[in-house]
mmCIF file of C-alpha atoms and ligand atoms in Angstrom:
data_model
loop_
_atom_site.group_PDB
_atom_site.id
_atom_site.type_symbol
_atom_site.label_atom_id
_atom_site.label_comp_id
_atom_site.label_asym_id
_atom_site.label_seq_id
_atom_site.Cartn_x
_atom_site.Cartn_y
_atom_site.Cartn_z
ATOM 1 C CA MET A 1 -0.235 -0.250 0.029
ATOM 2 C CA ARG A 2 0.920 3.497 -0.655
ATOM 3 C CA ILE A 3 0.328 6.144 1.837
ATOM 4 C CA MET A 4 0.664 9.237 0.484
ATOM 5 C CA ALA A 5 0.578 12.700 1.161
ATOM 6 C CA MET A 6 -1.650 16.139 -0.610
ATOM 7 C CA MET A 7 0.410 18.687 1.121
ATOM 8 C CA ASN A 8 0.540 22.416 1.167
ATOM 9 C CA GLN A 9 -0.712 24.668 3.910
ATOM 10 C CA LYS A 10 -1.957 27.761 1.227
ATOM 11 C CA GLY A 11 -5.498 27.137 0.413
ATOM 12 C CA GLY A 12 -6.797 27.061 -2.951
ATOM 13 C CA VAL A 13 -4.404 25.432 -4.886
ATOM 14 C CA GLY A 14 -6.128 22.241 -5.384
ATOM 15 C CA LYS A 15 -4.901 19.682 -2.944
ATOM 16 C CA THR A 16 -8.742 18.903 -2.409
ATOM 17 C CA THR A 17 -9.350 18.648 -5.859
ATOM 18 C CA THR A 18 -5.455 16.696 -6.423
ATOM 19 C CA ALA A 19 -6.951 13.687 -3.651
ATOM 20 C CA VAL A 20 -11.144 13.738 -4.667
ATOM 21 C CA ASN A 21 -9.808 12.958 -8.926
ATOM 22 C CA LEU A 22 -6.712 11.601 -8.404
ATOM 23 C CA GLY A 23 -8.255 8.486 -6.089
ATOM 24 C CA ALA A 24 -11.202 8.598 -9.163
ATOM 25 C CA ALA A 25 -8.594 7.883 -11.470
ATOM 26 C CA LEU A 26 -6.727 5.518 -9.903
ATOM 27 C CA ALA A 27 -9.266 3.961 -8.688
ATOM 28 C CA GLU A 28 -10.970 4.034 -12.516
ATOM 29 C CA ALA A 29 -7.614 1.928 -13.203
ATOM 30 C CA GLY A 30 -8.679 -0.719 -11.108
ATOM 31 C CA GLN A 31 -6.189 0.513 -8.213
ATOM 32 C CA ARG A 32 -8.368 -0.286 -4.324
ATOM 33 C CA VAL A 33 -8.100 4.212 -3.122
ATOM 34 C CA CYS A 34 -8.554 4.733 0.304
ATOM 35 C CA LEU A 35 -9.421 8.423 0.414
ATOM 36 C CA ILE A 36 -9.002 10.095 4.413
ATOM 37 C CA ASP A 37 -10.425 13.677 4.641
ATOM 38 C CA MET A 38 -7.853 15.407 7.011
ATOM 39 C CA ASP A 39 -9.731 18.363 6.579
ATOM 40 C CA PRO A 40 -12.510 19.996 8.781
ATOM 41 C CA GLN A 41 -13.221 21.799 5.959
ATOM 42 C CA ALA A 42 -14.165 18.542 4.751
ATOM 43 C CA HIS A 43 -14.900 19.398 0.930
ATOM 44 C CA LEU A 44 -13.196 16.246 0.073
ATOM 45 C CA THR A 45 -16.181 14.357 1.979
ATOM 46 C CA ILE A 46 -18.398 17.144 0.766
ATOM 47 C CA ASN A 47 -17.362 16.210 -3.044
ATOM 48 C CA TYR A 48 -17.977 12.544 -2.693
ATOM 49 C CA GLY A 49 -21.758 13.131 -1.785
ATOM 50 C CA LEU A 50 -21.738 12.933 2.062
ATOM 51 C CA GLU A 51 -22.455 15.061 4.706
ATOM 52 C CA PRO A 52 -19.214 16.339 7.017
ATOM 53 C CA SER A 53 -23.172 16.464 9.645
ATOM 54 C CA GLY A 54 -21.246 14.163 11.566
ATOM 55 C CA GLU A 55 -23.859 12.262 11.980
ATOM 56 C CA GLN A 56 -21.561 8.883 10.815
ATOM 57 C CA ALA A 57 -17.997 7.871 11.873
ATOM 58 C CA ASN A 58 -15.971 10.126 10.843
ATOM 59 C CA LEU A 59 -11.913 11.221 11.843
ATOM 60 C CA TYR A 60 -12.713 12.980 14.291
ATOM 61 C CA ASP A 61 -14.227 9.855 15.996
ATOM 62 C CA VAL A 62 -11.101 8.415 15.322
ATOM 63 C CA LEU A 63 -8.885 10.859 17.053
ATOM 64 C CA CYS A 64 -10.296 12.246 19.249
ATOM 65 C CA GLY A 65 -13.071 9.192 20.650
ATOM 66 C CA ASP A 66 -12.237 5.997 20.860
ATOM 67 C CA GLN A 67 -13.866 4.589 17.258
ATOM 68 C CA PRO A 68 -11.382 2.018 15.456
ATOM 69 C CA LEU A 69 -11.115 3.128 11.703
ATOM 70 C CA LYS A 70 -12.138 0.852 10.354
ATOM 71 C CA GLN A 71 -15.870 2.088 11.597
ATOM 72 C CA ALA A 72 -15.111 5.670 10.145
ATOM 73 C CA MET A 73 -14.205 3.627 6.272
ATOM 74 C CA HIS A 74 -17.257 3.592 4.129
ATOM 75 C CA ALA A 75 -16.975 2.534 0.937
ATOM 76 C CA ILE A 76 -18.591 4.655 -1.805
ATOM 77 C CA GLY A 77 -18.909 1.667 -5.560
ATOM 78 C CA GLU A 78 -16.255 -0.103 -5.665
ATOM 79 C CA ARG A 79 -13.804 0.870 -5.795
ATOM 80 C CA ILE A 80 -13.204 3.896 -3.203
ATOM 81 C CA THR A 81 -13.841 3.851 0.358
ATOM 82 C CA ILE A 82 -13.408 7.168 2.288
ATOM 83 C CA VAL A 83 -13.260 8.005 5.885
ATOM 84 C CA PRO A 84 -15.243 11.446 5.671
ATOM 85 C CA SER A 85 -14.204 14.722 8.166
ATOM 86 C CA SER A 86 -16.530 16.738 10.343
ATOM 87 C CA ILE A 87 -16.856 19.998 11.668
ATOM 88 C CA ASP A 88 -15.933 18.122 14.840
ATOM 89 C CA LEU A 89 -12.499 18.285 13.490
ATOM 90 C CA ALA A 90 -11.489 21.293 14.025
ATOM 91 C CA ALA A 91 -11.299 20.858 17.849
ATOM 92 C CA ALA A 92 -9.027 18.633 17.134
ATOM 93 C CA GLU A 93 -6.270 21.282 17.156
ATOM 94 C CA VAL A 94 -7.288 21.744 20.337
ATOM 95 C CA GLU A 95 -8.524 18.600 21.939
ATOM 96 C CA LEU A 96 -4.892 16.817 21.028
ATOM 97 C CA VAL A 97 -3.072 18.798 22.525
ATOM 98 C CA SER A 98 -2.366 17.430 25.662
ATOM 99 C CA VAL A 99 -2.329 14.119 24.363
ATOM 100 C CA ILE A 100 0.776 12.436 24.211
ATOM 101 C CA GLY A 101 2.386 11.074 21.658
ATOM 102 C CA ARG A 102 -0.703 13.506 19.701
ATOM 103 C CA GLU A 103 1.532 13.358 15.918
ATOM 104 C CA GLY A 104 1.206 9.714 16.051
ATOM 105 C CA VAL A 105 -2.390 8.786 17.021
ATOM 106 C CA LEU A 106 -3.698 8.410 13.080
ATOM 107 C CA LYS A 107 -0.724 5.826 12.975
ATOM 108 C CA ARG A 108 -1.460 4.022 15.661
ATOM 109 C CA LYS A 109 -5.569 3.457 14.430
ATOM 110 C CA LEU A 110 -4.713 3.037 11.653
ATOM 111 C CA ALA A 111 -2.242 0.200 12.271
ATOM 112 C CA GLN A 112 -5.066 -1.143 14.235
ATOM 113 C CA VAL A 113 -6.847 -1.805 10.960
ATOM 114 C CA ASP A 114 -6.462 -4.526 8.006
ATOM 115 C CA CYS A 115 -5.964 -2.047 4.678
ATOM 116 C CA ASP A 116 -7.001 -4.307 1.667
ATOM 117 C CA PHE A 117 -6.261 -1.092 -0.364
ATOM 118 C CA ASP A 118 -3.332 -0.140 -2.761
ATOM 119 C CA TYR A 119 -3.653 3.381 -2.149
ATOM 120 C CA LEU A 120 -4.565 5.614 0.677
ATOM 121 C CA ILE A 121 -4.269 8.793 -0.187
ATOM 122 C CA LEU A 122 -4.303 11.811 2.888
ATOM 123 C CA ASP A 123 -6.215 15.348 1.531
ATOM 124 C CA CYS A 124 -4.812 17.548 4.486
ATOM 125 C CA PRO A 125 -5.332 20.996 5.862
ATOM 126 C CA PRO A 126 -4.217 24.419 4.655
ATOM 127 C CA SER A 127 -2.113 24.685 8.193
ATOM 128 C CA LEU A 128 0.904 22.991 9.389
ATOM 129 C CA GLY A 129 -1.199 22.449 12.311
ATOM 130 C CA VAL A 130 -1.673 18.723 14.788
ATOM 131 C CA LEU A 131 -3.657 17.094 11.857
ATOM 132 C CA THR A 132 -1.156 17.503 9.058
ATOM 133 C CA LEU A 133 1.428 16.289 11.272
ATOM 134 C CA ASN A 134 -0.763 13.318 12.019
ATOM 135 C CA ALA A 135 -0.549 13.009 8.503
ATOM 136 C CA LEU A 136 2.623 13.546 7.792
ATOM 137 C CA SER A 137 2.551 10.832 10.927
ATOM 138 C CA VAL A 138 1.751 7.969 8.090
ATOM 139 C CA ALA A 139 2.638 8.693 4.819
ATOM 140 C CA ASP A 140 4.991 7.263 2.785
ATOM 141 C CA GLU A 141 5.288 10.255 0.269
ATOM 142 C CA VAL A 142 3.852 13.654 0.080
ATOM 143 C CA ILE A 143 2.365 15.183 -2.864
ATOM 144 C CA ILE A 144 2.363 19.078 -2.517
ATOM 145 C CA PRO A 145 -0.026 20.151 -5.469
ATOM 146 C CA MET A 146 1.262 23.570 -6.503
ATOM 147 C CA GLN A 147 0.337 26.889 -8.111
ATOM 148 C CA PRO A 148 3.240 27.672 -10.792
ATOM 149 C CA HIS A 149 2.816 31.587 -9.149
ATOM 150 C CA PHE A 150 6.531 33.140 -7.312
ATOM 151 C CA LEU A 151 4.304 33.857 -3.913
ATOM 152 C CA SER A 152 3.835 30.232 -4.796
ATOM 153 C CA LEU A 153 7.747 28.933 -4.214
ATOM 154 C CA GLN A 154 8.098 31.119 -1.089
ATOM 155 C CA GLY A 155 5.656 28.737 1.296
ATOM 156 C CA VAL A 156 7.491 25.337 -0.342
ATOM 157 C CA ALA A 157 10.566 26.764 2.103
ATOM 158 C CA LYS A 158 8.295 26.224 5.447
ATOM 159 C CA LEU A 159 6.351 22.835 3.752
ATOM 160 C CA LEU A 160 10.353 21.625 3.588
ATOM 161 C CA GLU A 161 11.278 22.198 6.674
ATOM 162 C CA THR A 162 8.496 20.504 8.477
ATOM 163 C CA ILE A 163 8.973 18.015 6.615
ATOM 164 C CA ALA A 164 12.035 17.366 7.333
ATOM 165 C CA LEU A 165 11.092 17.688 10.840
ATOM 166 C CA VAL A 166 8.466 14.995 10.861
ATOM 167 C CA SER A 167 10.914 12.614 8.724
ATOM 168 C CA GLU A 168 14.200 13.237 11.199
ATOM 169 C CA ARG A 169 11.697 12.505 14.911
ATOM 170 C CA MET A 170 8.833 10.584 13.533
ATOM 171 C CA ASN A 171 8.697 8.985 10.489
ATOM 172 C CA PRO A 172 11.746 8.031 9.081
ATOM 173 C CA ALA A 173 10.039 6.856 5.106
ATOM 174 C CA LEU A 174 9.052 10.030 4.593
ATOM 175 C CA LYS A 175 10.051 11.864 0.374
ATOM 176 C CA VAL A 176 8.889 13.960 -1.152
ATOM 177 C CA SER A 177 7.544 12.568 -4.717
ATOM 178 C CA GLY A 178 6.766 15.455 -6.506
ATOM 179 C CA VAL A 179 4.751 18.725 -7.096
ATOM 180 C CA VAL A 180 1.410 18.595 -8.941
ATOM 181 C CA LEU A 181 1.637 21.995 -11.111
ATOM 182 C CA THR A 182 -2.422 23.129 -10.578
ATOM 183 C CA MET A 183 -4.581 25.737 -12.958
ATOM 184 C CA PHE A 184 -1.566 24.998 -15.381
ATOM 185 C CA ASP A 185 -1.301 27.581 -18.118
ATOM 186 C CA ALA A 186 0.879 27.250 -20.186
ATOM 187 C CA GLN A 187 0.807 30.448 -21.716
ATOM 188 C CA THR A 188 2.150 32.748 -18.911
ATOM 189 C CA ARG A 189 5.794 33.146 -18.282
ATOM 190 C CA LEU A 190 5.366 32.981 -15.089
ATOM 191 C CA SER A 191 5.071 28.883 -15.508
ATOM 192 C CA ALA A 192 7.864 28.996 -17.107
ATOM 193 C CA GLU A 193 10.157 30.611 -15.356
ATOM 194 C CA VAL A 194 8.443 28.880 -11.464
ATOM 195 C CA VAL A 195 8.428 25.494 -13.021
ATOM 196 C CA HIS A 196 12.449 26.237 -13.699
ATOM 197 C CA GLU A 197 12.984 27.683 -10.387
ATOM 198 C CA LEU A 198 11.574 23.765 -8.677
ATOM 199 C CA GLU A 199 13.701 21.954 -11.190
ATOM 200 C CA SER A 200 17.017 23.537 -9.569
ATOM 201 C CA PHE A 201 16.588 23.527 -6.439
ATOM 202 C CA PHE A 202 15.829 19.702 -6.666
ATOM 203 C CA ASP A 203 18.266 19.368 -8.486
ATOM 204 C CA ALA A 204 20.103 20.804 -6.261
ATOM 205 C CA ALA A 205 19.700 18.095 -3.766
ATOM 206 C CA ARG A 206 19.832 14.883 -5.220
ATOM 207 C CA ASP A 207 22.971 13.637 -3.727
ATOM 208 C CA LYS A 208 21.930 15.529 -0.272
ATOM 209 C CA ARG A 209 20.104 12.849 3.056
ATOM 210 C CA LEU A 210 16.986 15.321 2.171
ATOM 211 C CA PRO A 211 13.471 13.884 1.806
ATOM 212 C CA TRP A 212 13.403 16.239 -1.269
ATOM 213 C CA SER A 213 16.413 14.502 -2.730
ATOM 214 C CA ALA A 214 14.403 12.607 -5.258
ATOM 215 C CA ALA A 215 11.422 14.773 -5.936
ATOM 216 C CA ARG A 216 10.178 16.080 -9.750
ATOM 217 C CA ILE A 217 7.695 18.428 -11.190
ATOM 218 C CA PHE A 218 4.999 15.431 -11.834
ATOM 219 C CA ALA A 219 5.443 15.511 -16.220
ATOM 220 C CA THR A 220 1.332 15.648 -15.864
ATOM 221 C CA ARG A 221 0.594 20.127 -16.060
ATOM 222 C CA ILE A 222 -3.542 20.294 -13.853
ATOM 223 C CA ARG A 223 -4.777 22.823 -16.883
ATOM 224 C CA ARG A 224 -7.476 25.444 -15.385
ATOM 225 C CA ASN A 225 -10.601 23.815 -16.103
ATOM 226 C CA ILE A 226 -14.264 24.949 -15.270
ATOM 227 C CA LYS A 227 -15.689 21.162 -15.202
ATOM 228 C CA LEU A 228 -13.291 20.904 -12.260
ATOM 229 C CA ALA A 229 -14.636 23.288 -10.414
ATOM 230 C CA GLU A 230 -18.361 23.025 -10.608
ATOM 231 C CA SER A 231 -18.643 19.379 -10.269
ATOM 232 C CA PRO A 232 -17.994 18.913 -6.495
ATOM 233 C CA SER A 233 -21.371 20.717 -5.669
ATOM 234 C CA PHE A 234 -22.797 17.727 -7.393
ATOM 235 C CA GLY A 235 -21.183 16.165 -5.228
ATOM 236 C CA GLN A 236 -19.575 13.432 -8.332
ATOM 237 C CA THR A 237 -15.322 13.824 -8.701
ATOM 238 C CA ILE A 238 -14.774 14.976 -12.847
ATOM 239 C CA LEU A 239 -14.649 11.363 -14.098
ATOM 240 C CA GLN A 240 -18.662 10.896 -12.814
ATOM 241 C CA TYR A 241 -19.556 15.138 -13.698
ATOM 242 C CA GLU A 242 -17.569 15.114 -16.924
ATOM 243 C CA PRO A 243 -15.969 12.527 -18.107
ATOM 244 C CA SER A 244 -14.880 13.582 -21.393
ATOM 245 C CA SER A 245 -13.095 17.515 -20.159
ATOM 246 C CA ASN A 246 -9.677 17.943 -19.571
ATOM 247 C CA GLY A 247 -10.082 18.071 -16.247
ATOM 248 C CA ALA A 248 -10.603 14.294 -16.638
ATOM 249 C CA ALA A 249 -7.859 13.960 -18.197
ATOM 250 C CA ASP A 250 -5.316 15.369 -16.890
ATOM 251 C CA TYR A 251 -6.210 13.097 -13.510
ATOM 252 C CA ARG A 252 -6.053 10.233 -15.951
ATOM 253 C CA ALA A 253 -2.788 11.001 -16.719
ATOM 254 C CA LEU A 254 -1.923 11.845 -13.167
ATOM 255 C CA ALA A 255 -3.121 8.700 -12.125
ATOM 256 C CA LYS A 256 -1.238 6.703 -14.888
ATOM 257 C CA GLU A 257 1.934 8.074 -13.979
ATOM 258 C CA ILE A 258 1.982 7.198 -10.385
ATOM 259 C CA ILE A 259 1.244 4.144 -10.956
ATOM 260 C CA ASP A 260 3.915 4.359 -13.472
ATOM 261 C CA GLY A 261 7.465 5.771 -11.139
ATOM 262 C CA PRO A 262 9.212 7.661 -12.756
ATOM 263 C CA GLU A 263 10.273 6.717 -16.497
ATOM 264 C CA GLU A 264 13.895 8.901 -17.551
ATOM 265 C CA ASP A 265 13.135 9.711 -21.218
ATOM 266 C CA SER A 266 10.423 12.507 -20.612
ATOM 267 C CA GLY A 267 10.698 15.568 -21.440
ATOM 268 C CA THR A 268 9.852 16.957 -17.931
ATOM 269 C CA ARG A 269 11.684 14.822 -16.265
ATOM 270 C CA ILE A 270 14.864 16.256 -14.064
ATOM 271 C CA GLY A 271 17.435 14.641 -11.943
ATOM 272 C CA THR A 272 19.483 13.564 -14.280
ATOM 273 C CA GLU A 273 22.970 15.071 -14.455
ATOM 274 C CA ALA A 274 22.988 15.886 -18.106
ATOM 275 C CA ASN A 275 19.691 18.370 -18.063
ATOM 276 C CA ALA A 276 20.476 19.869 -14.658
ATOM 277 C CA ALA A 277 20.988 23.765 -15.348
ATOM 278 C CA PRO A 278 22.850 25.640 -12.872
ATOM 279 C CA ALA A 279 20.923 27.116 -10.834
ATOM 280 C CA PRO A 280 20.466 31.172 -11.303
ATOM 281 C CA GLU A 281 19.178 33.106 -7.680
ATOM 282 C CA MET A 282 15.907 34.918 -8.735
ATOM 283 C CA ALA A 283 14.078 36.908 -6.717
ATOM 284 C CA GLY A 284 11.438 34.489 -4.432
ATOM 285 C CA SER A 285 13.530 31.582 -5.235
ATOM 286 C CA ILE A 286 13.069 28.640 -2.739
ATOM 287 C CA SER A 287 15.640 28.706 0.300
ATOM 288 C CA VAL A 288 15.007 26.024 3.305
ATOM 289 C CA ASP A 289 17.421 26.133 5.985
ATOM 290 C CA VAL A 290 19.387 22.670 4.950
ATOM 291 C CA ALA A 291 21.880 22.446 7.813
ATOM 292 C CA GLN A 292 19.501 22.407 9.843
ATOM 293 C CA CYS A 293 17.337 19.934 8.218
ATOM 294 C CA ASP A 294 20.086 17.603 6.191
ATOM 295 C CA GLN A 295 20.012 14.582 7.727
ATOM 296 C CA SER A 296 23.076 12.962 6.512
ATOM 297 C CA ASP A 297 24.211 12.891 10.689
ATOM 298 C CA GLU A 298 24.055 9.452 12.260
ATOM 299 C CA SER A 299 22.091 10.934 15.674
ATOM 300 C CA LYS A 300 18.478 10.402 14.662
ATOM 301 C CA SER A 301 16.142 10.950 17.295
ATOM 302 C CA GLU A 302 13.904 7.473 17.487
ATOM 303 C CA PRO A 303 10.856 7.939 15.829
ATOM 304 C CA GLU A 304 8.336 9.204 17.670
ATOM 305 C CA SER A 305 10.007 9.721 21.545
ATOM 306 C CA GLU A 306 9.749 13.552 20.627
ATOM 307 C CA SER A 307 6.574 16.114 20.248
ATOM 308 C CA ILE A 308 6.899 18.432 17.282
ATOM 309 C CA ALA A 309 5.592 22.151 17.665
ATOM 310 C CA PRO A 310 2.722 22.361 15.381
ATOM 311 C CA LEU A 311 4.258 25.344 14.168
ATOM 312 C CA LYS A 312 8.416 25.207 13.932
ATOM 313 C CA SER A 313 9.333 28.536 15.570
ATOM 314 C CA ASP A 314 12.129 29.929 14.504
HETATM 315 P P1 ADP B 1 -7.367 23.377 -1.483
HETATM 316 O O1 ADP B 1 -7.385 22.223 -1.418
HETATM 317 O O2 ADP B 1 -5.830 23.408 -1.851
HETATM 318 O O3 ADP B 1 -7.690 24.446 -0.449
HETATM 319 P P2 ADP B 1 -8.990 22.620 -3.420
HETATM 320 O O4 ADP B 1 -8.742 21.453 -4.391
HETATM 321 O O5 ADP B 1 -10.612 23.248 -3.214
HETATM 322 O O6 ADP B 1 -7.741 23.559 -2.974
HETATM 323 O O7 ADP B 1 -9.067 24.458 -5.448
HETATM 324 C C1 ADP B 1 -9.645 25.177 -4.944
HETATM 325 C C2 ADP B 1 -10.631 25.591 -5.537
HETATM 326 O O8 ADP B 1 -10.310 26.297 -6.670
HETATM 327 C C3 ADP B 1 -11.648 25.286 -5.377
HETATM 328 O O9 ADP B 1 -12.537 25.581 -5.901
HETATM 329 C C4 ADP B 1 -11.486 24.241 -6.800
HETATM 330 O O10 ADP B 1 -12.411 23.507 -7.382
HETATM 331 C C5 ADP B 1 -10.492 24.828 -8.193
HETATM 332 N N1 ADP B 1 -10.032 24.967 -9.137
HETATM 333 C C6 ADP B 1 -9.296 23.831 -8.933
HETATM 334 N N2 ADP B 1 -8.588 22.827 -9.026
HETATM 335 C C7 ADP B 1 -9.088 23.451 -10.314
HETATM 336 C C8 ADP B 1 -8.491 23.593 -11.605
HETATM 337 N N3 ADP B 1 -7.676 22.928 -12.584
HETATM 338 N N4 ADP B 1 -8.449 24.497 -13.093
HETATM 339 C C9 ADP B 1 -9.956 25.458 -11.902
HETATM 340 N N5 ADP B 1 -10.399 24.894 -10.877
HETATM 341 C C10 ADP B 1 -10.072 24.358 -10.266
HETATM 342 MG MG1 MG B 2 -8.499 21.364 0.080
#
């Protein structure tokens, strides 16, 4: 089972749209998928036509109550299972504060169920709080949905620092598999510059022991497509709502790319010595405190031995 967290502390970048429709496209391709809605806004839950009223067993009951995770797994169709969110989940950040090992609650609950999925996808809230930390504690991979804006790059540094901390202290297996460019417009020069900046940044990490040293920009760009914005209000995925739209095509392509893994000969693929471009310093370029994040020294603390403050204090 591959466990993937859709993470970006910025809101409105396409995390939920990607979790919903990538999940649907993976299921359409024959994969068994479980989607966990980690966001109190419950957009993923609503997008799958479920009520976030809290009446059915949901993630709040699992994280803050004694409900087993299995109870909150609701089968939707043949190969998709949803663990819904509810508005109560907003209280989890506060309620879990006094719980020892609060970042590892989901991990412990997950260990208690016999999962029969190919993919477990976690839709994170737009923050680096305890809910996101719970997602990062169980994930093997982080996928970062991002709009190709310069301001988006600034947020990436903070996000990667959090991932590095979690990887160091709680989940050494955690890796960033890549960035999915969302709401993409190929016409703008800005998009190209952001892509270049990100590629240079990831290339510079290739020989370091960092969670993002194998990260790439997915070759599939998710184009801006109004059908993707319309489908949630019908409680449908894009594959149900408009199966022949660009949005459906893009998420099918992304699913295929994720199932197949990286291909060395792709034009947009990065990470080989040959195409590694020197990184020019641009305004808005990414700067991560690597000294703090680099895990090459051996003095790693035991996983889960320490708590991480939800927001890293500098
Ligand atoms: P997040 O989960 O990161 O907050 P969402 O997935 O909810 O972001 O997306 C924010 C808004 O943008 C939503 O209204 C969504 O329908 C819309 N949206 C997402 N991706 C696209 C796209 N490729 N084209 C058009 N609208 C999109
Ligand atoms: Mg969301």
